[in-house]
Short mmCIF file of C-alpha atoms in Angstrom, two decimals:
data_model
loop_
_atom_site.label_atom_id
_atom_site.label_comp_id
_atom_site.label_asym_id
_atom_site.label_seq_id
_atom_site.Cartn_x
_atom_site.Cartn_y
_atom_site.Cartn_z
CA MET F 943 57.20 -102.29 -11.28
CA ARG F 944 55.64 -99.55 -9.59
CA HIS F 945 58.58 -97.51 -7.32
CA PRO F 946 56.94 -98.16 -3.61
CA LEU F 947 57.84 -94.20 -2.84
CA LEU F 948 55.67 -93.57 -5.46
CA VAL F 949 52.29 -95.36 -4.53
CA GLY F 950 53.07 -93.63 -1.01
CA ALA F 951 53.29 -90.83 -2.44
CA LEU F 952 50.30 -90.79 -4.63
CA THR F 953 47.97 -93.00 -2.20
CA PHE F 954 46.32 -88.94 -0.41
CA VAL F 955 45.79 -87.22 -3.72
CA ALA F 956 42.44 -85.88 -4.05
CA GLY F 957 41.51 -84.01 -6.41
CA THR F 958 44.10 -83.87 -8.67
CA ALA F 959 45.82 -86.64 -11.33
CA GLY F 960 46.22 -89.24 -9.96
CA ALA F 961 48.87 -92.37 -11.04
CA GLN F 962 46.23 -94.71 -12.91
CA ASP F 963 45.18 -91.39 -14.84
CA LEU F 964 48.31 -89.75 -16.17
CA LEU F 965 49.36 -90.90 -19.80
CA PHE F 966 52.75 -93.84 -19.11
CA PRO F 967 52.58 -95.40 -15.55
CA PRO F 968 55.20 -94.32 -13.74
CA GLY F 969 58.50 -97.27 -13.03
CA GLU F 970 56.94 -99.24 -16.37
CA ASP F 971 58.99 -97.68 -19.59
CA ALA F 972 62.23 -96.90 -19.03
CA ARG F 973 62.85 -95.00 -21.23
CA PHE F 974 61.00 -91.98 -19.02
CA THR F 975 63.43 -91.43 -15.55
CA TRP F 976 61.32 -92.07 -12.13
CA GLU F 977 63.68 -91.48 -10.12
CA SER F 978 63.41 -88.03 -11.48
CA PHE F 979 59.82 -88.33 -10.44
CA ASP F 980 60.19 -90.42 -7.30
CA THR F 981 62.76 -88.13 -5.98
CA PHE F 982 61.31 -85.14 -6.10
CA ALA F 983 57.49 -86.56 -4.95
CA ALA F 984 59.27 -87.45 -1.38
CA ASP F 985 60.19 -84.11 -1.11
CA HIS F 986 56.80 -82.54 -1.56
CA ASP F 987 53.79 -83.06 0.02
CA LEU F 988 51.05 -79.75 -1.67
CA SER F 989 47.90 -81.58 -0.27
CA GLY F 990 45.48 -78.90 -1.00
CA GLN F 991 47.10 -76.42 -2.35
CA SER F 992 47.00 -75.02 -5.89
CA VAL F 993 48.92 -73.23 -8.53
CA THR F 994 47.38 -70.99 -11.59
CA ILE F 995 49.19 -70.87 -14.59
CA SER F 996 48.59 -69.02 -18.40
CA GLY F 997 50.20 -69.01 -20.76
CA PRO F 998 50.41 -69.34 -25.22
CA TRP F 999 49.23 -72.94 -25.57
CA THR F 1000 46.21 -73.71 -26.82
CA ALA F 1001 44.59 -76.82 -28.65
CA GLU F 1002 47.04 -79.46 -29.07
CA ASP F 1003 49.94 -77.73 -27.38
CA GLU F 1004 47.42 -77.10 -23.84
CA VAL F 1005 46.14 -81.64 -24.31
CA THR F 1006 49.90 -81.86 -23.79
CA PHE F 1007 50.55 -79.57 -21.31
CA ARG F 1008 48.16 -80.89 -19.08
CA ARG F 1009 49.26 -84.29 -19.23
CA MET F 1010 53.21 -83.44 -18.50
CA PHE F 1011 51.92 -81.16 -15.22
CA GLU F 1012 49.61 -84.25 -14.55
CA TYR F 1013 52.66 -85.51 -12.44
CA PHE F 1014 53.16 -82.52 -10.59
CA GLU F 1015 49.86 -83.10 -9.12
CA ALA F 1016 50.26 -86.33 -8.67
CA ALA F 1017 53.55 -86.22 -7.11
CA THR F 1018 52.75 -83.37 -4.74
CA GLY F 1019 48.74 -83.45 -4.50
CA ALA F 1020 48.41 -79.98 -5.58
CA ARG F 1021 46.18 -78.68 -7.83
CA VAL F 1022 47.16 -76.97 -11.24
CA ASN F 1023 44.91 -74.74 -12.75
CA TYR F 1024 46.41 -73.86 -16.90
CA SER F 1025 44.64 -71.01 -19.31
CA GLY F 1026 45.99 -70.71 -22.15
CA SER F 1027 45.10 -67.54 -24.85
CA ASP F 1028 46.63 -67.23 -28.82
CA SER F 1029 46.29 -63.25 -27.22
CA PHE F 1030 48.77 -64.36 -24.21
CA GLU F 1031 51.11 -61.37 -23.90
CA GLN F 1032 48.24 -59.24 -24.29
CA GLN F 1033 46.66 -59.94 -21.22
CA ILE F 1034 48.76 -60.77 -18.88
CA VAL F 1035 49.91 -57.12 -19.01
CA ILE F 1036 46.20 -56.75 -18.23
CA ASP F 1037 46.25 -59.31 -15.41
CA THR F 1038 49.40 -57.67 -13.93
CA SER F 1039 48.36 -53.92 -14.29
CA ALA F 1040 45.17 -55.15 -12.83
CA GLY F 1041 46.54 -56.95 -9.33
CA SER F 1042 45.48 -60.44 -10.28
CA PRO F 1043 48.51 -62.29 -11.69
CA PRO F 1044 48.44 -65.57 -12.03
CA ASP F 1045 51.02 -67.38 -9.81
CA ILE F 1046 53.43 -68.66 -13.05
CA ALA F 1047 53.51 -66.69 -16.75
CA VAL F 1048 54.41 -68.90 -19.55
CA PHE F 1049 56.69 -66.14 -21.96
CA PRO F 1050 56.75 -66.56 -25.54
CA GLN F 1051 59.52 -64.34 -25.91
CA PRO F 1052 61.57 -63.21 -23.22
CA GLY F 1053 61.55 -59.11 -24.52
CA LEU F 1054 58.17 -59.11 -22.22
CA ALA F 1055 59.56 -60.97 -19.27
CA ARG F 1056 62.76 -58.64 -19.57
CA GLY F 1057 59.89 -55.66 -18.80
CA MET F 1058 58.23 -57.08 -16.60
CA ALA F 1059 60.93 -58.03 -14.11
CA ALA F 1060 62.42 -54.26 -14.29
CA GLN F 1061 58.58 -53.47 -12.72
CA GLY F 1062 58.91 -55.61 -9.88
CA ARG F 1063 56.44 -57.90 -11.73
CA LEU F 1064 58.17 -61.20 -11.87
CA ALA F 1065 59.80 -62.74 -8.91
CA PRO F 1066 63.51 -64.18 -9.02
CA LEU F 1067 64.36 -67.53 -9.36
CA PRO F 1068 66.52 -69.30 -6.43
CA ASP F 1069 69.97 -68.44 -6.41
CA ASP F 1070 71.15 -71.79 -7.71
CA THR F 1071 69.27 -71.06 -11.01
CA GLY F 1072 72.05 -70.01 -12.70
CA ASP F 1073 74.42 -72.96 -11.67
CA TRP F 1074 72.13 -75.40 -12.50
CA LEU F 1075 71.01 -73.78 -16.11
CA ARG F 1076 74.94 -73.67 -17.25
CA ALA F 1077 75.44 -77.06 -15.07
CA ASN F 1078 71.97 -78.67 -16.58
CA TYR F 1079 71.59 -77.11 -19.71
CA ALA F 1080 73.65 -77.17 -23.12
CA ALA F 1081 75.39 -74.37 -23.70
CA GLY F 1082 74.08 -73.05 -20.28
CA GLU F 1083 75.54 -70.03 -20.60
CA SER F 1084 73.25 -69.11 -23.44
CA TRP F 1085 70.18 -70.36 -21.21
CA VAL F 1086 70.91 -67.89 -18.37
CA ASP F 1087 72.18 -64.91 -20.37
CA LEU F 1088 68.59 -64.91 -21.62
CA VAL F 1089 66.71 -65.46 -18.90
CA THR F 1090 68.74 -63.16 -16.70
CA PHE F 1091 67.10 -59.31 -16.63
CA PRO F 1092 67.42 -56.59 -13.79
CA GLY F 1093 65.12 -56.04 -11.64
CA PRO F 1094 63.70 -52.71 -10.52
CA ASP F 1095 66.81 -51.74 -8.21
CA GLY F 1096 68.87 -52.45 -11.39
CA ARG F 1097 70.53 -55.54 -9.34
CA GLU F 1098 70.30 -58.79 -12.63
CA ALA F 1099 69.00 -62.04 -10.73
CA VAL F 1100 67.80 -65.76 -13.59
CA PHE F 1101 63.90 -64.55 -12.97
CA GLY F 1102 62.38 -67.04 -16.26
CA MET F 1103 63.78 -71.42 -16.08
CA PRO F 1104 63.90 -71.96 -20.10
CA TYR F 1105 61.56 -74.56 -21.12
CA LYS F 1106 59.73 -76.12 -24.65
CA ILE F 1107 62.38 -75.55 -27.64
CA ASP F 1108 62.52 -74.93 -30.84
CA VAL F 1109 65.43 -75.03 -33.45
CA LYS F 1110 65.97 -72.82 -36.59
CA SER F 1111 69.18 -73.89 -37.55
CA LEU F 1112 67.92 -77.07 -40.05
CA VAL F 1113 68.37 -77.28 -43.94
CA PHE F 1114 65.62 -79.87 -44.63
CA TYR F 1115 66.70 -82.83 -48.35
CA SER F 1116 64.79 -85.61 -49.70
CA PRO F 1117 67.49 -88.68 -49.06
CA GLU F 1118 66.22 -90.22 -51.78
CA ASN F 1119 66.92 -87.10 -54.29
CA PHE F 1120 70.11 -87.25 -52.34
CA ALA F 1121 71.01 -90.72 -53.35
CA ALA F 1122 70.33 -90.74 -56.57
CA MET F 1123 72.27 -87.68 -57.69
CA GLY F 1124 75.08 -88.97 -55.60
CA TYR F 1125 75.67 -86.11 -52.71
CA GLU F 1126 76.32 -86.70 -49.50
CA VAL F 1127 75.26 -84.11 -46.11
CA PRO F 1128 78.36 -81.21 -45.68
CA GLY F 1129 79.78 -81.14 -42.21
CA THR F 1130 81.11 -77.52 -43.40
CA MET F 1131 79.39 -74.17 -44.71
CA GLU F 1132 82.20 -74.86 -47.67
CA ASP F 1133 80.63 -77.73 -48.51
CA LEU F 1134 77.40 -76.09 -48.18
CA LYS F 1135 78.00 -73.89 -50.81
CA SER F 1136 80.35 -76.56 -52.90
CA LEU F 1137 76.38 -78.85 -53.07
CA THR F 1138 74.85 -75.52 -54.02
CA GLU F 1139 77.53 -75.05 -57.08
CA ARG F 1140 77.02 -79.02 -57.57
CA ILE F 1141 73.39 -78.72 -57.94
CA VAL F 1142 73.77 -76.89 -60.46
CA SER F 1143 76.60 -78.23 -62.59
CA ASP F 1144 74.23 -81.40 -62.35
CA GLY F 1145 71.25 -79.53 -63.96
CA GLY F 1146 69.01 -79.12 -60.63
CA VAL F 1147 68.72 -75.61 -58.30
CA PRO F 1148 69.25 -76.34 -55.34
CA TRP F 1149 67.16 -74.67 -52.64
CA CYS F 1150 63.87 -73.06 -52.00
CA ILE F 1151 63.76 -70.22 -50.31
CA GLY F 1152 60.24 -68.63 -49.88
CA LEU F 1153 59.83 -65.24 -47.74
CA GLY F 1154 55.75 -64.89 -48.53
CA ALA F 1155 53.49 -65.00 -45.15
CA GLY F 1156 50.92 -62.44 -45.49
CA ALA F 1157 51.21 -59.53 -43.17
CA THR F 1158 54.75 -61.20 -41.80
CA THR F 1159 56.46 -61.38 -44.83
CA GLY F 1160 59.99 -61.26 -45.30
CA TRP F 1161 61.36 -63.36 -42.03
CA PRO F 1162 61.63 -66.36 -42.66
CA ALA F 1163 65.16 -64.36 -44.21
CA THR F 1164 65.89 -63.07 -41.12
CA ASP F 1165 66.26 -66.51 -39.52
CA TRP F 1166 68.32 -67.32 -42.45
CA VAL F 1167 70.91 -63.76 -41.51
CA GLU F 1168 71.14 -64.70 -37.64
CA ASP F 1169 72.06 -68.20 -38.64
CA LEU F 1170 74.46 -66.77 -40.42
CA MET F 1171 75.67 -64.32 -38.15
CA LEU F 1172 76.64 -66.73 -35.39
CA ARG F 1173 78.79 -68.33 -37.47
CA LEU F 1174 80.82 -65.88 -38.82
CA HIS F 1175 80.96 -63.66 -35.75
CA PRO F 1176 81.14 -64.91 -31.87
CA PRO F 1177 77.49 -64.79 -30.24
CA GLU F 1178 79.07 -61.08 -28.00
CA VAL F 1179 78.67 -59.47 -31.46
CA TYR F 1180 75.39 -61.08 -32.16
CA ASP F 1181 74.24 -59.49 -28.50
CA GLN F 1182 75.40 -56.56 -29.83
CA TRP F 1183 73.42 -56.29 -32.54
CA VAL F 1184 69.68 -57.38 -30.92
CA ALA F 1185 70.56 -54.64 -27.80
CA HIS F 1186 71.28 -52.17 -30.35
CA GLU F 1187 74.97 -51.48 -29.09
CA ILE F 1188 76.43 -51.76 -32.19
CA PRO F 1189 74.95 -50.32 -35.79
CA PHE F 1190 72.47 -52.51 -37.70
CA ASP F 1191 74.98 -51.87 -40.72
CA ASP F 1192 77.92 -52.53 -39.13
CA PRO F 1193 80.19 -54.16 -41.24
CA ARG F 1194 79.59 -57.37 -39.85
CA VAL F 1195 76.27 -57.66 -39.91
CA VAL F 1196 75.93 -56.26 -43.48
CA GLU F 1197 78.21 -58.94 -44.52
CA ALA F 1198 75.90 -61.41 -43.04
CA ILE F 1199 73.10 -60.54 -45.05
CA GLU F 1200 75.74 -60.32 -48.09
CA GLU F 1201 75.85 -64.39 -47.39
CA PHE F 1202 72.18 -64.87 -47.43
CA GLY F 1203 72.39 -63.23 -50.70
CA TRP F 1204 75.65 -65.95 -51.60
CA PHE F 1205 72.06 -68.48 -51.84
CA ALA F 1206 69.07 -66.23 -52.33
CA LYS F 1207 70.16 -63.62 -54.72
CA THR F 1208 71.55 -66.06 -57.82
CA ASP F 1209 68.73 -66.91 -60.06
CA ALA F 1210 70.58 -70.41 -60.68
CA PHE F 1211 69.88 -71.40 -56.87
CA VAL F 1212 66.87 -70.97 -56.54
CA ASP F 1213 63.65 -72.26 -56.79
CA GLY F 1214 61.73 -69.62 -58.83
CA GLY F 1215 64.47 -67.70 -59.31
CA ALA F 1216 65.64 -65.02 -57.14
CA GLY F 1217 62.92 -62.90 -58.58
CA GLY F 1218 60.63 -65.09 -56.76
CA VAL F 1219 62.37 -65.11 -53.86
CA GLY F 1220 60.54 -62.77 -52.04
CA TRP F 1221 56.67 -63.51 -52.81
CA ILE F 1222 56.84 -66.76 -52.53
CA ASP F 1223 54.63 -67.89 -50.00
CA HIS F 1224 57.43 -70.26 -47.52
CA ARG F 1225 54.12 -72.55 -46.79
CA ASP F 1226 54.67 -73.41 -50.86
CA SER F 1227 58.37 -73.45 -51.07
CA PRO F 1228 58.63 -77.07 -49.60
CA THR F 1229 56.56 -78.80 -51.66
CA GLY F 1230 59.25 -78.16 -54.37
CA LEU F 1231 61.26 -80.86 -52.11
CA PHE F 1232 58.47 -83.01 -52.74
CA SER F 1233 57.72 -82.55 -56.83
CA ILE F 1234 59.46 -85.26 -60.04
CA PRO F 1235 61.27 -84.31 -60.72
CA PRO F 1236 62.49 -82.28 -57.87
CA ARG F 1237 61.92 -77.79 -58.15
CA CYS F 1238 64.91 -78.44 -55.15
CA PHE F 1239 67.19 -80.19 -52.93
CA LEU F 1240 67.51 -78.25 -50.02
CA MET F 1241 65.55 -75.99 -47.51
CA HIS F 1242 66.87 -73.85 -45.28
CA GLN F 1243 63.80 -74.18 -42.38
CA ALA F 1244 62.80 -74.25 -38.49
CA SER F 1245 61.52 -77.63 -36.32
CA PHE F 1246 57.23 -76.42 -37.51
CA ILE F 1247 57.65 -76.21 -41.79
CA GLY F 1248 57.36 -80.16 -41.43
CA SER F 1249 53.32 -78.97 -40.54
CA PHE F 1250 53.35 -77.44 -44.19
CA PHE F 1251 54.69 -80.80 -45.79
CA PRO F 1252 52.42 -82.55 -48.37
CA PRO F 1253 50.65 -85.59 -45.72
CA ASP F 1254 51.62 -88.66 -45.45
CA THR F 1255 54.79 -87.82 -45.56
CA GLU F 1256 57.52 -89.15 -43.61
CA PHE F 1257 60.57 -88.12 -42.16
CA GLY F 1258 63.80 -90.69 -42.88
CA SER F 1259 62.49 -91.46 -46.23
CA ASP F 1260 60.71 -88.75 -47.90
CA VAL F 1261 62.43 -85.70 -45.79
CA ASP F 1262 65.29 -84.97 -44.15
CA PHE F 1263 67.76 -82.61 -42.09
CA PHE F 1264 70.68 -81.70 -41.24
CA TYR F 1265 72.13 -78.82 -38.75
CA MET F 1266 72.62 -75.86 -40.81
CA PRO F 1267 76.80 -76.09 -41.03
CA PRO F 1268 79.62 -73.95 -39.52
CA TYR F 1269 82.19 -72.89 -41.44
CA ALA F 1270 85.33 -74.25 -41.15
CA SER F 1271 86.79 -71.20 -41.53
CA HIS F 1272 85.26 -69.77 -37.99
CA PRO F 1273 86.42 -73.29 -35.85
CA ASP F 1274 86.63 -70.68 -32.68
CA LEU F 1275 83.07 -70.34 -32.96
CA GLY F 1276 81.87 -74.15 -32.51
CA ARG F 1277 77.97 -75.54 -33.11
CA PRO F 1278 75.52 -72.84 -32.39
CA VAL F 1279 72.45 -72.99 -32.31
CA LEU F 1280 69.36 -70.90 -33.01
CA GLY F 1281 66.11 -70.95 -32.23
CA ALA F 1282 63.47 -69.43 -29.72
CA GLY F 1283 60.85 -70.96 -26.92
CA THR F 1284 58.80 -70.40 -23.85
CA THR F 1285 60.64 -69.33 -20.30
CA PHE F 1286 58.60 -70.15 -17.37
CA ALA F 1287 57.91 -66.96 -14.36
CA ILE F 1288 57.26 -66.49 -11.12
CA THR F 1289 54.51 -63.65 -11.41
CA ARG F 1290 53.06 -64.74 -7.69
CA ASP F 1291 55.33 -65.80 -5.73
CA THR F 1292 53.94 -68.74 -3.38
CA PRO F 1293 55.71 -72.34 -2.69
CA THR F 1294 53.57 -74.15 -4.58
CA ALA F 1295 54.30 -71.35 -7.92
CA GLN F 1296 58.07 -72.39 -6.45
CA ALA F 1297 57.70 -76.00 -6.36
CA PHE F 1298 56.38 -76.33 -10.04
CA VAL F 1299 59.07 -74.64 -11.20
CA HIS F 1300 61.34 -76.51 -9.55
CA PHE F 1301 59.71 -79.67 -11.08
CA LEU F 1302 60.95 -78.26 -14.74
CA ARG F 1303 64.42 -79.00 -13.59
CA THR F 1304 63.82 -82.94 -13.22
CA PRO F 1305 63.60 -84.91 -16.34
CA ILE F 1306 60.63 -86.64 -16.24
CA ALA F 1307 58.68 -83.14 -16.66
CA HIS F 1308 60.86 -82.91 -20.02
CA GLU F 1309 60.81 -86.25 -20.90
CA VAL F 1310 57.10 -86.72 -20.91
CA TRP F 1311 55.84 -83.96 -23.63
CA MET F 1312 59.34 -85.60 -25.61
CA ALA F 1313 56.95 -88.94 -25.34
CA GLN F 1314 54.30 -86.92 -27.14
CA THR F 1315 55.17 -84.37 -29.87
CA GLY F 1316 56.52 -80.55 -30.33
CA LEU F 1317 58.17 -80.04 -27.34
CA LEU F 1318 62.87 -80.27 -27.78
CA SER F 1319 64.56 -80.11 -24.42
CA PRO F 1320 68.35 -78.74 -23.80
CA LEU F 1321 68.43 -81.02 -20.70
CA THR F 1322 71.19 -83.06 -20.43
CA THR F 1323 69.95 -85.27 -18.34
CA ALA F 1324 66.82 -85.95 -19.83
CA ASN F 1325 66.78 -89.06 -22.16
CA LEU F 1326 66.71 -88.90 -25.67
CA ASP F 1327 65.27 -92.47 -26.65
CA ALA F 1328 61.79 -90.63 -24.11
CA TYR F 1329 61.21 -89.16 -28.20
CA GLY F 1330 58.42 -89.65 -29.60
CA ASP F 1331 59.92 -89.94 -33.08
CA PRO F 1332 63.22 -90.37 -34.91
CA THR F 1333 62.56 -86.44 -35.63
CA LEU F 1334 61.74 -85.36 -32.29
CA ARG F 1335 65.29 -87.28 -30.96
CA GLY F 1336 67.19 -85.77 -34.35
CA MET F 1337 66.47 -82.30 -33.40
CA GLY F 1338 67.04 -82.80 -29.89
CA GLU F 1339 70.29 -83.71 -30.50
CA ILE F 1340 70.82 -80.69 -32.16
CA LEU F 1341 69.81 -78.44 -29.05
CA VAL F 1342 72.02 -81.02 -26.59
CA ASN F 1343 75.21 -81.00 -28.53
CA ALA F 1344 75.47 -76.90 -29.49
CA ASP F 1345 78.07 -75.19 -28.15
CA THR F 1346 76.55 -72.14 -28.60
CA PHE F 1347 72.29 -71.12 -28.45
CA ARG F 1348 70.82 -67.92 -29.61
CA PHE F 1349 67.99 -66.99 -29.67
CA ASP F 1350 65.59 -65.74 -32.53
CA ALA F 1351 67.12 -62.17 -33.39
CA SER F 1352 64.52 -60.23 -34.27
CA ASP F 1353 62.66 -61.42 -31.39
CA LEU F 1354 64.83 -59.59 -29.07
CA MET F 1355 64.72 -56.12 -31.59
CA PRO F 1356 61.97 -53.80 -30.53
CA GLY F 1357 58.73 -54.84 -32.63
CA ALA F 1358 59.49 -50.94 -35.33
CA ILE F 1359 62.77 -53.08 -36.31
CA GLY F 1360 62.24 -57.45 -35.74
CA ALA F 1361 59.01 -57.27 -36.44
CA ALA F 1362 58.97 -54.14 -39.16
CA ALA F 1363 61.82 -52.87 -40.94
CA PHE F 1364 63.62 -55.75 -40.68
CA TRP F 1365 61.77 -58.37 -42.71
CA THR F 1366 61.31 -54.49 -45.51
CA GLY F 1367 64.27 -54.64 -45.11
CA MET F 1368 65.38 -58.68 -46.12
CA ILE F 1369 62.61 -57.68 -48.56
CA ASP F 1370 64.08 -54.84 -50.68
CA PHE F 1371 67.79 -57.02 -50.32
CA VAL F 1372 65.89 -60.14 -52.66
CA ALA F 1373 64.20 -57.37 -54.76
CA GLY F 1374 67.64 -55.80 -55.55
CA ASP F 1375 69.27 -53.67 -52.88
CA SER F 1376 72.06 -53.95 -52.05
CA ALA F 1377 73.36 -55.85 -48.56
CA GLU F 1378 75.03 -52.25 -47.24
CA ASP F 1379 71.59 -49.69 -48.29
CA ALA F 1380 69.83 -52.48 -46.74
CA ALA F 1381 71.04 -52.59 -43.67
CA ASN F 1382 71.36 -48.76 -43.73
CA MET F 1383 67.51 -48.23 -43.82
CA ILE F 1384 67.30 -51.09 -41.10
CA GLU F 1385 69.36 -48.66 -38.52
CA ARG F 1386 68.35 -45.57 -40.08
CA THR F 1387 64.61 -46.31 -38.75
CA TRP F 1388 65.48 -47.44 -35.63
CA VAL F 1389 67.52 -44.67 -34.38
CA SER F 1390 65.07 -42.30 -36.54
CA LEU F 1391 62.21 -43.97 -33.46
CA ALA F 1392 64.44 -44.19 -31.03
CA ARG F 1393 65.35 -40.50 -30.91
CA THR F 1394 60.87 -39.40 -31.34
CA GLY F 1395 59.94 -42.13 -28.86
CA GLY F 1396 58.51 -44.24 -31.54
CA LEU F 1397 60.15 -47.84 -30.76
CA ASP F 1398 57.01 -49.56 -29.79
CA THR F 1399 56.39 -51.70 -26.33
CA GLU F 1400 56.86 -54.95 -27.18
CA GLY F 1401 59.16 -56.37 -24.07
CA GLU F 1402 57.84 -53.90 -21.40
CA ALA F 1403 54.73 -54.12 -19.43
CA GLU F 1404 52.95 -51.00 -19.20
#
């Protein structure tokens, strides 16, 4: 049944998406929180207005995003003009430097947004944004910290609205192979290590780990280390590590690297032996889960890895996943989640831009994309039933049950470290260096580049 208010809100719309154009007809599917759409429509008449948005989404993601913002257009009468680019990070710097920014920018990494906020090129979001994130996003304080930056006057404010999140704290496995061997999904890291040893004693190989990635070889190891950092030490230590407030070779960081080595540097634990970890391409490593007999039983990866599974793979039967468990010995650290995602920020402050960012607070703005593919949301008021398939829902549940969320550390560090020395150090580590030697090398690089001004300016607008 269509809501009377909704019909009234849409009758004046001209040149923008109307109710008849929307992917999911308003009021006709109980998975969606239509009340949030109706309320937003009643409060926002922006007929004849427009908002320009630039972001990193192209191809399928762009199509899905358009299907989401059509609900904003239908609710308000405003037009959204979106441009996506594979080189967004460079383009947004050029556009803002030239004085022709879009109204809203969608940042794939918060570092660049932080730099632009410091230069006065972002508008702070309303004062209640922090409290709203704390109340409505799981692990809310983590999100507030992620998008709180100092402005040009040095005073901190919330400049971003996180939206569309990826989860990295996942371990993939074959339910059929687990059932055949009598294995159970581990609930703690201690159980996961015991399972690893049991698989070996049963004559199998526990893990598929591949760090190969062409020019970016080494990055999969950084996800391992970051996940383990969050399970061994408080998030504040993680933040200090990212900000270089503690050295990269701090004993707590070395401990996390050594723990990764427990899995990756034991020949019997890894498909191809420890010597293969450094060169096996991460895109090829999933094949071991599906071979007959299986070449491995477990694989740590992010939610995107499904793109590299064999065609026609069915989640839930051919492959499934579980949350990378915490240590029973560290119950105080709860259930941390490592991930990544995008952040909306206002680069040209207009009422329509403010309204669009406010629209992102509504469950409908999340549920429409959740019902398609490619979006996970920490919004606790969004209906989990809206996810388009059980796999996405399972990952979404991990996100909304998180006690702590932290963004990928290597993406937050200066590029010369997070996207170079860290990768190289991990390859050296699996090739034979000790954890301490690898961490020392990265620390020396960081200190040297900082002293000479050689750290790149990634994260800072020119």
